[in-house]
Coordinates of C-alpha atoms in Angstrom, one line a residue:
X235 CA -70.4 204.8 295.5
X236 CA -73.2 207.7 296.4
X237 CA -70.5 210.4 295.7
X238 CA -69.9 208.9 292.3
X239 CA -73.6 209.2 291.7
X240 CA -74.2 212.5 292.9
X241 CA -70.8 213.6 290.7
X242 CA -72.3 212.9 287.8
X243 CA -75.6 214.0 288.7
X244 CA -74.5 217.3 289.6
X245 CA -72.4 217.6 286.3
X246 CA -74.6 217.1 283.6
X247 CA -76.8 220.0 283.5
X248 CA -76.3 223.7 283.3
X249 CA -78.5 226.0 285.4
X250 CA -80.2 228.6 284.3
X251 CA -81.3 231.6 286.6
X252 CA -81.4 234.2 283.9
X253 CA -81.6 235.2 280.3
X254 CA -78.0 236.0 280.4
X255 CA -77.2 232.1 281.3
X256 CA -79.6 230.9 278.8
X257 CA -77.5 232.9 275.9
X258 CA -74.6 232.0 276.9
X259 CA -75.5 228.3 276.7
X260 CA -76.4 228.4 272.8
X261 CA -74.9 229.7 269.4
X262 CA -77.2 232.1 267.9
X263 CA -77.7 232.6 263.8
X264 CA -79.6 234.7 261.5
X265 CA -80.1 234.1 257.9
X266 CA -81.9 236.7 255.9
X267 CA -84.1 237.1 252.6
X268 CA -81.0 239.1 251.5
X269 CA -78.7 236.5 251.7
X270 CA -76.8 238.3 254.7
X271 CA -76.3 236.0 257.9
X272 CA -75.3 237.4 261.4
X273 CA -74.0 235.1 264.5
X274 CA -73.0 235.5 268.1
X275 CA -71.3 232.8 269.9
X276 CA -69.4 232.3 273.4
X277 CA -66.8 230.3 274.5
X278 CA -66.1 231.0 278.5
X279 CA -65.9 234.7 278.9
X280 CA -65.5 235.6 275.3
X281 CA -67.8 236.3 272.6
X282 CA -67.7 236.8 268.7
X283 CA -70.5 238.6 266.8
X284 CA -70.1 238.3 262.9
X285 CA -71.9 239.3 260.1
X286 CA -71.5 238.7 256.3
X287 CA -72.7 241.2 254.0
X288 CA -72.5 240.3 250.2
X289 CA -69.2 238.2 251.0
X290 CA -67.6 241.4 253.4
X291 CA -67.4 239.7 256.8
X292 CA -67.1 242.3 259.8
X293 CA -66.3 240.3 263.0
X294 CA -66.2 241.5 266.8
X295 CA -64.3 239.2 269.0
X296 CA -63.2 239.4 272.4
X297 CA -64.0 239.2 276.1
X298 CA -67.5 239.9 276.9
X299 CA -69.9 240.9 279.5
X300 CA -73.7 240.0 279.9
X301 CA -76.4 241.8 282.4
X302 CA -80.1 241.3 281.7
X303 CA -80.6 243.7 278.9
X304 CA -77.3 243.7 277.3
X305 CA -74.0 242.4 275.8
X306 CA -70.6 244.4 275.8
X307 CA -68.3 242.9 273.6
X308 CA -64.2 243.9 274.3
X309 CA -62.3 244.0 270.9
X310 CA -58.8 243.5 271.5
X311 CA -57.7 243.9 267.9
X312 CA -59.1 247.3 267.6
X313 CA -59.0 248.1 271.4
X314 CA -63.0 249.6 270.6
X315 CA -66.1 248.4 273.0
X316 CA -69.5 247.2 271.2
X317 CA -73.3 247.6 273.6
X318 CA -75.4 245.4 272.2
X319 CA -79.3 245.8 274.0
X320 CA -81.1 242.5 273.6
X321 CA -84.0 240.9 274.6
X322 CA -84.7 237.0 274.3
X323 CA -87.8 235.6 272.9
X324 CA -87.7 232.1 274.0
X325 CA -85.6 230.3 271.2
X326 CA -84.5 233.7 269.5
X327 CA -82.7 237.0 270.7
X328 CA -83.2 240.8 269.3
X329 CA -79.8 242.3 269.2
X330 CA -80.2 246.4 269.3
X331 CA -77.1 248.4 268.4
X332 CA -77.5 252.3 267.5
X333 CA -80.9 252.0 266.8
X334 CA -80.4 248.9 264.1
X335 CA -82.2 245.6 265.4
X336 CA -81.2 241.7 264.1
X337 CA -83.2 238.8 265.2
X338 CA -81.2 235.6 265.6
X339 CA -82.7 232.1 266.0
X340 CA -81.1 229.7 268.5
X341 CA -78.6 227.0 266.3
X342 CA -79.4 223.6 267.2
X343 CA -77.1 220.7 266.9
X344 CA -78.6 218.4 263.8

């Protein structure tokens, strides 16, 4: 019976011991004054960054790889590598590639 309880004790919440585990917990979204929206999501060790400009969708998708400053993203489809520099503000993330910055807010479940 006490290794049933401490089963589901153990299981039910993530731990966090960096930004990097923090940002991979979440699905992160941007809508701007524009009309333009940006997201970045992960599923296990895969990420997919997209952004929609004036109905034009550009999408990076593949395995990906987090240190405390920044994301590489693998794309598979066009066998090309994508640094994103980032920093995370509590409940949003700055997302730095070539000198161009997006700010993306934290999607929470409604």
């Amino acid at each position: 019976m006490i290794g049933v309880i401490g089963v589901l004790l153990c299981g039910c919440t993530p731990t966090v011991n960096s930004p990097r585990d923090e940002i991979r917990l979440y699905d992160w979204i941007g809508k701007f004054d524009n009309g333009n929206t940006a997201q970045l999501c992960f599923c296990d060790s895969s990420a997919a960054f997209t952004v929609e400009n004036s109905g034009d969708i550009v999408e990076i998708v593949g395995l990906c790889s987090l240190t405390d400053d920044s994301i590489v993203i693998i794309d598979d489809e066009y066998d090309m590598s994508y640094e994103f520099d980032y920093q995370l503000h509590g409940d949003s993330i700055e997302l730095c590639y070539r000198g161009d910055t997006v700010r993306l807010e934290k999607k929470v479940e409604k």
